[in-house]
Coordinates of C-alpha atoms in Angstrom, one line a residue:
M733 CA -10.7 -55.6 -58.8
T734 CA -10.2 -57.3 -55.5
V735 CA -13.1 -56.9 -53.0
I736 CA -11.7 -56.1 -49.5
D737 CA -13.5 -55.6 -46.2
Y738 CA -11.3 -52.7 -45.0
R739 CA -12.9 -52.7 -41.6
D740 CA -10.7 -55.7 -40.7
Y741 CA -7.7 -53.5 -41.1
E742 CA -8.7 -50.3 -39.4
K743 CA -6.8 -50.9 -36.2
M744 CA -3.6 -52.2 -37.8
S745 CA -0.5 -50.1 -38.0
P746 CA 0.3 -48.7 -41.4
F747 CA 3.6 -50.5 -41.2
E748 CA 1.8 -53.8 -40.9
I749 CA -0.7 -53.0 -43.6
K750 CA 2.3 -52.2 -45.8
D751 CA 3.3 -55.9 -46.0
G752 CA -0.1 -56.8 -47.5
L753 CA 0.2 -53.9 -49.9
I754 CA 3.6 -55.1 -51.1
K755 CA 2.1 -58.6 -51.8
L756 CA -0.8 -57.1 -53.7
A757 CA 1.5 -54.8 -55.7
K758 CA 3.8 -57.7 -56.6
R759 CA 0.9 -59.7 -58.0
S760 CA -0.2 -56.6 -59.9
S761 CA 3.3 -56.0 -61.4
Q762 CA 3.6 -59.6 -62.4
K763 CA 0.3 -59.3 -64.4
S764 CA 1.3 -56.1 -66.1
A765 CA 4.4 -54.2 -67.4
K766 CA 4.4 -52.0 -64.3
V767 CA 7.4 -52.0 -62.0
L768 CA 6.7 -52.4 -58.2
L769 CA 7.4 -49.0 -56.6
N770 CA 7.6 -49.3 -52.8
A771 CA 7.7 -45.7 -51.4
G772 CA 6.1 -46.9 -48.1
R773 CA 9.2 -47.1 -46.0
G774 CA 11.7 -44.3 -45.1
N775 CA 14.9 -46.4 -45.4
P776 CA 17.2 -44.1 -47.5
N777 CA 18.9 -45.5 -50.6
W778 CA 22.1 -43.6 -50.1
I779 CA 24.9 -44.1 -47.6
A780 CA 27.8 -42.0 -46.2
T781 CA 30.9 -43.6 -47.6
R782 CA 33.9 -41.8 -46.0
P783 CA 33.2 -42.7 -42.4
R784 CA 32.4 -46.3 -43.4
E785 CA 35.7 -46.5 -45.3
G786 CA 37.4 -45.2 -42.3
F787 CA 35.6 -47.7 -40.0
F788 CA 36.5 -50.8 -42.0
L789 CA 40.1 -49.7 -42.5
F790 CA 40.5 -48.8 -38.8
G791 CA 39.5 -52.4 -37.9
Q792 CA 42.6 -53.7 -39.7
F793 CA 44.8 -51.3 -37.6
A794 CA 43.0 -52.5 -34.5
L795 CA 43.7 -56.2 -35.4
S796 CA 47.4 -55.4 -35.9
E797 CA 47.5 -53.9 -32.4
C798 CA 45.9 -57.0 -30.9
R799 CA 48.6 -59.1 -32.6
R800 CA 51.3 -57.0 -31.0
T801 CA 50.5 -58.4 -27.6
M802 CA 49.8 -62.0 -28.5
D803 CA 49.8 -63.7 -31.8
N804 CA 49.0 -67.4 -32.6
P805 CA 48.1 -67.3 -36.3
T806 CA 47.8 -71.1 -36.5
A807 CA 44.9 -71.1 -33.9
G808 CA 43.7 -67.6 -34.9
V809 CA 44.2 -66.1 -31.5
A810 CA 45.4 -62.7 -30.6
G811 CA 45.6 -60.5 -27.5
M812 CA 44.1 -57.2 -26.4
P813 CA 45.4 -53.8 -27.6
Q814 CA 47.5 -51.6 -25.3
Q815 CA 47.3 -47.9 -24.9
K816 CA 50.9 -46.8 -24.5
D817 CA 52.2 -44.9 -27.6
I818 CA 49.3 -46.2 -29.7
A819 CA 48.8 -42.8 -31.4
E820 CA 52.4 -42.9 -32.8
R821 CA 51.9 -46.5 -34.0
F822 CA 48.6 -45.5 -35.7
K823 CA 50.3 -42.6 -37.4
A824 CA 53.0 -44.9 -38.8
W825 CA 50.5 -47.6 -39.8
I826 CA 48.2 -45.1 -41.6
E827 CA 51.2 -43.7 -43.5
K828 CA 52.1 -47.2 -44.6
H829 CA 48.5 -47.8 -45.8
A830 CA 48.0 -44.3 -47.3
D831 CA 46.7 -45.7 -50.6
M832 CA 43.8 -47.6 -48.9
P833 CA 40.3 -46.2 -49.0
G834 CA 39.6 -44.4 -45.7
A835 CA 43.3 -43.7 -44.8
D836 CA 43.1 -40.0 -45.6
F837 CA 39.8 -39.7 -43.6
L838 CA 41.3 -41.5 -40.6
A839 CA 44.4 -39.4 -40.5
K840 CA 42.4 -36.2 -40.6
M841 CA 39.8 -37.5 -38.2
V842 CA 42.4 -38.2 -35.4
E843 CA 44.1 -34.9 -36.0
H844 CA 40.8 -33.0 -35.9
A845 CA 39.7 -34.8 -32.7
V846 CA 42.9 -34.0 -30.9
T847 CA 42.9 -30.4 -32.1
A848 CA 39.3 -29.5 -31.9
F849 CA 38.4 -31.4 -28.7
G850 CA 41.8 -31.3 -26.9
F851 CA 41.8 -35.1 -26.6
D852 CA 44.9 -36.9 -25.5
A853 CA 45.9 -38.7 -28.7
D854 CA 46.8 -42.0 -27.1
A855 CA 43.5 -42.1 -25.1
F856 CA 41.4 -41.3 -28.1
V857 CA 43.0 -43.7 -30.5
F858 CA 43.0 -46.4 -27.8
E859 CA 39.2 -45.9 -27.2
L860 CA 38.6 -46.4 -30.9
T861 CA 40.9 -49.4 -31.1
D862 CA 39.7 -51.3 -28.1
S863 CA 36.1 -50.5 -29.0
I864 CA 36.1 -51.5 -32.6
I865 CA 37.5 -54.8 -31.5
G866 CA 34.7 -55.1 -29.0
D867 CA 36.7 -57.1 -26.4
N868 CA 35.3 -55.2 -23.4
Y869 CA 32.0 -54.2 -21.9
P870 CA 31.0 -50.6 -22.4
V871 CA 32.7 -48.4 -19.8
P872 CA 31.2 -46.0 -18.9
D873 CA 28.0 -47.9 -19.6
R874 CA 26.0 -44.8 -20.6
M875 CA 28.5 -43.8 -23.3
L876 CA 32.2 -43.9 -24.0
V877 CA 34.0 -40.7 -22.8
H878 CA 35.4 -39.5 -26.1
A879 CA 32.4 -40.8 -28.1
E880 CA 30.0 -38.7 -25.9
Q881 CA 31.9 -35.5 -26.4
V882 CA 32.0 -36.0 -30.1
A883 CA 28.3 -36.9 -30.4
H884 CA 27.4 -34.0 -28.1
R885 CA 29.1 -31.5 -30.5
Y886 CA 27.5 -33.1 -33.5
L887 CA 24.1 -33.0 -31.8
M888 CA 24.5 -29.3 -31.0
W889 CA 25.2 -28.7 -34.7
A890 CA 22.3 -30.8 -35.9
M891 CA 19.7 -29.7 -33.3
C892 CA 20.5 -26.1 -32.2
G893 CA 21.0 -24.0 -35.4
D894 CA 23.2 -21.0 -34.7
K895 CA 22.6 -20.8 -30.9
V896 CA 23.6 -23.6 -28.5
P897 CA 22.0 -23.4 -25.1
P898 CA 24.3 -23.0 -22.1
G899 CA 25.4 -26.1 -20.1
K900 CA 25.6 -29.5 -21.6
F901 CA 23.5 -32.5 -22.3
D902 CA 24.1 -36.0 -20.9
L903 CA 23.9 -38.5 -23.7
Y904 CA 23.0 -42.2 -23.7
A905 CA 23.9 -44.1 -26.8
V906 CA 21.1 -46.6 -27.7
E907 CA 20.1 -49.0 -30.4
G908 CA 18.4 -46.4 -32.7
G909 CA 15.5 -44.1 -32.0
T910 CA 13.1 -47.0 -31.5
A911 CA 15.1 -48.2 -28.5
A912 CA 15.2 -44.7 -27.2
M913 CA 11.4 -44.6 -27.3
C914 CA 11.0 -47.9 -25.4
Y915 CA 13.5 -47.0 -22.8
I916 CA 12.1 -43.6 -22.1
F917 CA 8.5 -44.7 -21.8
K918 CA 9.5 -47.5 -19.5
S919 CA 11.7 -45.3 -17.2
L920 CA 9.1 -42.5 -16.9
I921 CA 6.6 -45.1 -15.6
A922 CA 9.2 -46.8 -13.3
N923 CA 10.1 -43.4 -11.7
R924 CA 6.5 -42.3 -11.3
I925 CA 7.0 -39.3 -13.5
L926 CA 4.1 -40.6 -15.6
K927 CA 1.6 -43.1 -14.2
K928 CA -0.7 -45.5 -15.9
G929 CA -3.7 -43.7 -17.1
D930 CA -2.1 -40.3 -17.1
T931 CA -3.0 -37.7 -19.7
I932 CA -0.4 -36.9 -22.3
A933 CA -0.4 -34.8 -25.5
L934 CA 0.7 -36.0 -28.9
G935 CA 1.6 -33.5 -31.6
T936 CA -0.2 -35.1 -34.6
P937 CA 0.2 -36.3 -37.2
I938 CA 2.9 -38.4 -35.6
F939 CA 5.0 -41.5 -36.1
T940 CA 2.5 -44.3 -35.4
P941 CA 4.3 -46.1 -32.6
Y942 CA 3.9 -43.0 -30.3
I943 CA 0.2 -43.5 -30.7
E944 CA 0.3 -47.2 -30.3
I945 CA 2.7 -47.4 -27.3
A946 CA 0.6 -44.9 -25.4
E947 CA -2.4 -47.1 -25.8
L948 CA -0.7 -50.3 -24.5
E949 CA -2.0 -51.8 -21.3
D950 CA 1.3 -51.1 -19.7
Y951 CA 0.6 -47.3 -20.0
A952 CA -3.0 -46.8 -20.9
F953 CA -2.3 -43.1 -21.4
K954 CA -5.2 -40.7 -22.3
A955 CA -4.0 -38.9 -25.3
V956 CA -4.9 -35.3 -26.2
H957 CA -4.0 -34.6 -29.9
I958 CA -2.4 -31.3 -30.7
K959 CA -3.2 -31.1 -34.4
A960 CA -1.1 -29.6 -37.2
T961 CA -3.3 -29.4 -40.2
Q962 CA -2.6 -28.8 -43.9
E963 CA -4.8 -25.7 -43.7
H964 CA -2.2 -24.3 -41.2
R965 CA 0.7 -25.6 -43.3
F966 CA 1.2 -28.4 -40.8
Q967 CA 1.9 -26.0 -37.9
Y968 CA 0.0 -26.0 -34.5
S969 CA -2.6 -23.3 -34.3
D970 CA -3.0 -21.0 -31.3
E971 CA -6.2 -23.0 -30.3
E972 CA -4.2 -26.3 -30.4
I973 CA -1.3 -25.0 -28.4
K974 CA -3.7 -23.6 -25.8
K975 CA -4.7 -27.2 -25.0
L976 CA -1.3 -27.6 -23.3
E977 CA -2.4 -25.2 -20.6
D978 CA -4.5 -28.0 -19.1
P979 CA -2.6 -29.1 -16.0
K980 CA -3.8 -32.7 -16.4
I981 CA -1.5 -33.0 -19.4
K982 CA 1.8 -34.3 -18.0
A983 CA 3.9 -34.5 -21.1
F984 CA 3.9 -33.4 -24.8
F985 CA 5.4 -35.8 -27.4
V986 CA 6.4 -34.4 -30.8
V987 CA 8.2 -35.6 -33.9
N988 CA 10.0 -32.7 -35.4
P989 CA 10.2 -32.4 -38.4
G990 CA 7.0 -34.4 -38.6
N991 CA 6.4 -37.9 -39.8
P992 CA 4.5 -38.2 -42.1
T993 CA 4.4 -34.5 -42.9
S994 CA 8.2 -33.8 -43.0
M995 CA 7.4 -30.3 -41.7
A996 CA 9.5 -28.7 -39.0
I997 CA 7.9 -26.6 -36.3
D998 CA 8.5 -23.0 -37.5
A999 CA 10.1 -20.3 -35.3
P1000 CA 6.8 -18.4 -34.4
T1001 CA 5.2 -21.7 -33.3
I1002 CA 8.2 -22.7 -31.2
K1003 CA 8.1 -19.3 -29.6
K1004 CA 4.4 -19.8 -28.6
I1005 CA 5.3 -23.2 -27.1
V1006 CA 8.3 -21.7 -25.2
D1007 CA 6.1 -18.9 -23.9
L1008 CA 3.4 -21.3 -22.8
V1009 CA 5.9 -23.5 -20.9
K1010 CA 7.8 -20.7 -19.3
K1011 CA 4.7 -18.6 -18.3
K1012 CA 2.0 -21.2 -17.6
R1013 CA 3.4 -24.8 -17.7
P1014 CA 6.9 -24.9 -16.3
D1015 CA 6.1 -28.5 -15.1
L1016 CA 5.3 -29.7 -18.6
L1017 CA 7.6 -32.5 -19.8
L1018 CA 8.5 -32.5 -23.5
L1019 CA 9.8 -35.3 -25.6
T1020 CA 11.1 -34.4 -29.1
D1021 CA 12.1 -37.0 -31.7
D1022 CA 14.2 -35.0 -34.2
V1023 CA 15.6 -37.6 -36.6
Y1024 CA 14.8 -35.6 -39.7
G1025 CA 16.2 -32.3 -38.4
T1026 CA 19.4 -32.5 -40.5
F1027 CA 17.3 -32.2 -43.7
V1028 CA 16.1 -28.7 -42.7
P1029 CA 18.6 -25.8 -43.1
G1030 CA 19.3 -24.1 -39.7
F1031 CA 17.0 -26.5 -37.9
R1032 CA 16.3 -25.7 -34.3
S1033 CA 14.9 -28.3 -31.9
L1034 CA 12.9 -27.9 -28.7
I1035 CA 16.0 -29.1 -26.8
A1036 CA 17.7 -25.9 -27.9
E1037 CA 14.8 -23.7 -26.7
L1038 CA 13.6 -25.5 -23.6
P1039 CA 16.5 -27.7 -22.5
E1040 CA 15.4 -28.1 -18.9
N1041 CA 12.0 -29.5 -19.9
T1042 CA 12.9 -31.6 -22.9
I1043 CA 14.1 -35.2 -23.5
G1044 CA 15.7 -35.3 -26.9
V1045 CA 15.7 -38.4 -29.1
Y1046 CA 18.0 -38.5 -32.2
S1047 CA 18.8 -41.3 -34.7
F1048 CA 21.7 -41.3 -37.1
S1049 CA 19.8 -43.8 -39.4
K1050 CA 18.2 -41.5 -42.0
Y1051 CA 20.9 -38.9 -42.5
F1052 CA 23.8 -41.3 -42.8
G1053 CA 21.9 -44.2 -44.4
C1054 CA 22.6 -46.5 -41.6
T1055 CA 19.3 -48.0 -40.4
G1056 CA 20.9 -51.4 -40.0
W1057 CA 23.6 -50.0 -37.6
R1058 CA 20.9 -49.1 -35.0
L1059 CA 22.5 -45.8 -33.8
G1060 CA 20.6 -43.4 -31.6
L1061 CA 20.9 -41.0 -28.7
I1062 CA 18.9 -39.9 -25.7
A1063 CA 19.8 -36.4 -24.6
I1064 CA 18.8 -34.9 -21.2
H1065 CA 20.2 -31.5 -20.1
E1066 CA 22.4 -31.6 -17.0
K1067 CA 19.9 -29.3 -15.4
N1068 CA 16.4 -30.7 -15.9
I1069 CA 12.9 -31.0 -14.4
L1070 CA 13.1 -34.8 -14.4
D1071 CA 15.7 -34.9 -11.6
E1072 CA 13.6 -32.4 -9.6
M1073 CA 10.4 -34.4 -10.1
T1074 CA 12.0 -37.6 -8.8
K1075 CA 13.1 -35.8 -5.6
K1076 CA 9.6 -34.4 -5.0
L1077 CA 7.7 -37.8 -5.1
P1078 CA 5.5 -38.7 -2.1
Q1079 CA 7.4 -40.6 0.6
K1080 CA 6.0 -44.0 -0.2
E1081 CA 6.8 -43.6 -3.9
L1082 CA 10.3 -42.4 -3.0
E1083 CA 10.8 -45.5 -1.0
A1084 CA 9.6 -47.7 -3.8
V1085 CA 11.9 -46.1 -6.3
D1086 CA 14.8 -46.3 -3.8
K1087 CA 14.2 -50.0 -3.6
R1088 CA 14.3 -50.3 -7.4
Y1089 CA 17.8 -48.8 -7.6
I1090 CA 19.4 -49.8 -4.3
S1091 CA 21.3 -52.7 -5.9
I1092 CA 23.3 -50.3 -8.1
T1093 CA 23.9 -47.3 -5.8
L1094 CA 24.0 -46.6 -2.1
E1095 CA 22.3 -43.2 -2.7
P1096 CA 19.5 -43.9 -5.2
R1097 CA 18.0 -40.5 -4.7
K1098 CA 21.1 -38.9 -6.2
L1099 CA 20.9 -41.1 -9.3
K1100 CA 20.3 -38.8 -12.3
M1101 CA 17.4 -39.5 -14.6
I1102 CA 19.7 -40.3 -17.6
D1103 CA 21.4 -43.0 -15.5
R1104 CA 18.0 -44.4 -14.3
I1105 CA 17.1 -44.8 -18.0
V1106 CA 20.4 -46.7 -18.6
A1107 CA 19.6 -49.0 -15.6
D1108 CA 16.0 -49.5 -16.6
S1109 CA 17.0 -50.4 -20.1
R1110 CA 18.5 -53.6 -18.6
D1111 CA 15.9 -54.0 -15.9
V1112 CA 18.3 -52.6 -13.3
A1113 CA 19.6 -56.1 -12.3
L1114 CA 21.7 -56.2 -15.5
N1115 CA 22.9 -52.6 -15.3
H1116 CA 26.5 -53.9 -15.2
T1117 CA 26.1 -55.0 -18.8
A1118 CA 24.3 -52.0 -20.1
G1119 CA 25.4 -49.8 -22.9
L1120 CA 25.4 -49.7 -26.7
S1121 CA 27.9 -52.1 -28.3
L1122 CA 31.4 -50.6 -28.6
P1123 CA 31.8 -51.1 -32.4
Q1124 CA 28.5 -49.3 -32.8
Q1125 CA 29.8 -46.4 -30.7
V1126 CA 32.9 -46.2 -32.9
M1127 CA 30.7 -46.0 -36.0
M1128 CA 28.7 -43.2 -34.3
T1129 CA 31.9 -41.3 -33.5
M1130 CA 33.1 -41.5 -37.1
F1131 CA 29.7 -40.5 -38.5
S1132 CA 29.7 -37.5 -36.1
L1133 CA 33.3 -36.5 -36.9
S1134 CA 32.8 -36.8 -40.6
E1135 CA 30.0 -34.2 -40.4
L1136 CA 31.9 -31.9 -38.0
M1137 CA 34.9 -32.0 -40.4
D1138 CA 32.7 -31.1 -43.4
T1139 CA 32.9 -27.3 -43.0
E1140 CA 31.4 -26.7 -46.4
K1141 CA 28.5 -29.1 -45.6
L1142 CA 28.9 -30.9 -48.9
Y1143 CA 27.4 -34.1 -47.6
Q1144 CA 24.3 -32.3 -46.1
K1145 CA 23.7 -30.5 -49.4
A1146 CA 24.0 -33.7 -51.4
C1147 CA 21.4 -35.4 -49.2
M1148 CA 19.0 -32.5 -49.4
D1149 CA 19.5 -32.3 -53.2
I1150 CA 18.5 -36.0 -53.5
C1151 CA 15.2 -35.5 -51.7
H1152 CA 14.4 -32.1 -53.3
S1153 CA 14.8 -33.6 -56.8
R1154 CA 12.4 -36.4 -56.0
V1155 CA 9.8 -34.1 -54.6
D1156 CA 10.0 -32.0 -57.8
S1157 CA 9.5 -35.2 -59.8
L1158 CA 6.4 -36.2 -57.9
L1159 CA 4.9 -32.8 -58.3
E1160 CA 5.4 -32.9 -62.0
G1161 CA 3.6 -36.2 -62.2
L1162 CA 0.6 -35.1 -60.1
P1163 CA 0.8 -32.1 -60.9
L1164 CA 0.0 -29.8 -57.9
D1165 CA 0.7 -26.2 -57.2
V1166 CA 2.7 -26.4 -54.0
Q1167 CA 4.5 -23.3 -52.7
P1168 CA 8.1 -23.8 -51.3
N1169 CA 8.3 -23.9 -47.5
P1170 CA 11.6 -23.4 -45.7
N1171 CA 10.5 -25.7 -42.9
F1172 CA 9.8 -28.7 -45.2
A1173 CA 12.4 -31.5 -44.8
Y1174 CA 11.5 -33.1 -48.2
Y1175 CA 12.0 -36.6 -46.7
Y1176 CA 8.3 -37.6 -46.7
G1177 CA 5.2 -36.0 -48.3
T1178 CA 1.6 -36.2 -47.2
I1179 CA -0.8 -36.1 -50.1
D1180 CA -4.3 -35.3 -48.7
F1181 CA -6.9 -36.3 -51.2
E1182 CA -9.6 -34.5 -49.1
F1183 CA -7.7 -31.2 -49.1
W1184 CA -6.9 -31.2 -52.8
L1185 CA -10.3 -32.5 -54.0
R1186 CA -12.0 -29.8 -52.0
R1187 CA -9.7 -27.2 -53.5
Y1188 CA -10.0 -28.4 -57.2
V1189 CA -13.5 -30.1 -57.3
G1190 CA -15.5 -28.9 -54.4
D1191 CA -17.2 -29.8 -51.1
D1192 CA -19.8 -32.1 -52.7
M1193 CA -16.9 -34.2 -54.0
V1194 CA -15.5 -34.6 -50.6
K1195 CA -18.9 -35.4 -49.1
W1196 CA -19.3 -38.1 -51.7
L1197 CA -15.8 -39.5 -51.1
K1198 CA -16.3 -39.8 -47.3
K1199 CA -19.7 -41.5 -47.9
H1200 CA -18.7 -44.0 -50.6
V1201 CA -14.9 -44.6 -50.2
H1202 CA -13.1 -46.2 -47.3
P1203 CA -9.9 -44.3 -46.5
L1204 CA -7.8 -47.5 -47.0
D1205 CA -9.1 -47.9 -50.5
L1206 CA -6.6 -45.2 -51.6
V1207 CA -3.5 -47.3 -50.8
Y1208 CA -5.1 -50.5 -52.0
R1209 CA -6.1 -49.0 -55.3
L1210 CA -2.5 -47.7 -55.7
A1211 CA -1.1 -51.2 -55.0
E1212 CA -3.5 -53.2 -57.1
D1213 CA -4.0 -50.9 -60.1
H1214 CA -0.5 -49.2 -60.2
S1215 CA 1.9 -51.5 -58.3
I1216 CA 2.7 -48.5 -56.0
V1217 CA 3.0 -48.9 -52.2
L1218 CA 2.4 -45.9 -50.0
L1219 CA 1.2 -45.8 -46.4
N1220 CA -2.2 -44.7 -45.2
G1221 CA -2.1 -41.3 -43.5
G1222 CA -4.8 -42.2 -41.0
G1223 CA -2.4 -44.5 -39.2
F1224 CA -0.3 -41.5 -38.3
D1225 CA -3.4 -39.5 -37.2
A1226 CA -3.0 -37.6 -40.5
P1227 CA -6.2 -36.9 -42.5
N1228 CA -8.0 -40.2 -43.2
W1229 CA -8.1 -39.7 -46.9
S1230 CA -4.3 -39.1 -47.2
V1231 CA -1.2 -41.1 -48.0
R1232 CA 2.4 -40.8 -47.1
V1233 CA 5.1 -41.1 -49.7
S1234 CA 8.8 -41.5 -48.8
F1235 CA 11.3 -39.6 -51.0
A1236 CA 14.2 -41.5 -49.5
N1237 CA 14.1 -45.0 -50.9
L1238 CA 13.5 -45.0 -54.6
S1239 CA 15.5 -43.7 -57.6
D1240 CA 14.8 -40.1 -58.8
D1241 CA 13.2 -41.1 -62.1
V1242 CA 10.2 -43.0 -60.6
Y1243 CA 8.6 -40.3 -58.5
D1244 CA 6.8 -38.8 -61.5
D1245 CA 5.3 -42.3 -62.0
I1246 CA 4.1 -42.3 -58.4
G1247 CA 2.6 -38.8 -59.0
R1248 CA 0.7 -40.0 -62.1
G1249 CA -0.5 -43.1 -60.2
V1250 CA -1.9 -41.0 -57.3
R1251 CA -3.5 -38.6 -59.9
A1252 CA -5.1 -41.6 -61.7
V1253 CA -6.7 -42.9 -58.5
A1254 CA -8.0 -39.4 -57.7
R1255 CA -9.3 -39.1 -61.3
G1256 CA -11.1 -42.5 -60.9
Y1257 CA -13.0 -41.2 -57.8
I1258 CA -13.9 -38.0 -59.6
D1259 CA -15.2 -39.9 -62.6
T1260 CA -17.3 -42.1 -60.4
F1261 CA -18.6 -39.0 -58.5
N1262 CA -19.5 -37.3 -61.8
A1263 CA -21.2 -40.4 -63.1
S1264 CA -23.3 -40.6 -59.9
K1265 CA -24.4 -37.0 -60.4
K1266 CA -25.5 -37.7 -64.0
G1267 CA -27.4 -40.7 -62.8
K1268 CA -29.4 -38.6 -60.4

């Protein structure tokens, strides 16, 4: 057994600790017959095929359009596509290539977009064609015109359940949810909405970078943790929500459904948050990161309930199996408190902010917050080259349309079934008596050793565990003894003696092995505890 001083690792992100665990698990698997099982990362092992087939085939059509205007095959040079009558040419081309994978999807996609959105066929097909070629800068820089309308409708389906709020959201297409986080934090500071050293609230457990970014010297935020505990089925209690009444708290950041808990905020808890904001804290800024919402039937985000107060962050990465594409959205309602906050800054701060944006507009005070975020993402001076790459926006459009066209929700059901079967397999291997919960996304699971040992063994066992076992020992024992890689829950501000398991990235048949491995580690602690009692 390796002797490790865990204190050296207490401040490290669980995602960085993971790399060491993988090395340890590899060494262990090489010495035994065990297979390395890395359930420490949430990268899904499935992909959406139809929009990808459409994307790669459409690229061939786009190249044929470029060759129409200029063609030098010897040198490998072609021209730029032209819009006039492009929809008719596309129709003829797709009929000629009807036997190719993706052809049927593309034909139906264009028809659906023209019918459901009222798009001009030439304008829509040309946007896709010119963009997939990538021969121009993004215009508009925030998001392409048709792409934004398509993504908006997809987002309303994914985030708003059966009731879409009035008005519309302005969207900014970004390089995944991680870029959205960085851009938002930066712009809130630049526009004096948040200031260095301000107090914010974090709905914990939470995706580790929200904790770590807030602690950076650039921000030095004081963080109040609004805790969702397993005892409350990972929902915020009344006492925790009441903390948000404190006027010192300027913003509340949540991941919903949670990471690592995979639990969505339930309707009664959302109602309590809504009531608090409307009655006591209309100035409270909310940021909600809802990447796992599509794994919960009828999911409803805070952007649906409190659109004026909420910045929405969404990533396509998990649902469509496209982490490498880096596709994300920032959503801010056209009527929002951010724009009002920037207008009410003290005069000196207004002048400073004016100076920041004067190079891109003659009237900086009329610049909407969403457009400030776009500019800040390129340090303002490079605003003229801002925007997500156009081929990425085409892929985002096709992902969105594939879901909007799937009226029977066959794809969503298939993704949910994958995760559900893996959770069932893990529970068989543990085994644990866990009651079904309609708010559970089944994407991750948090196994809280303290909670379960208290329930099945008793408080004395938990006291012994906390006294004699370092929390990181859980994940190191799993790696060294069982070649299993999970993440330590404490890094997410989950219970210290807990681990996070991803149900997204391994085959169905290994999760019972993970369950048995976790059970074996717990049994080892129990046996040592019982031996210590006999010794006394």
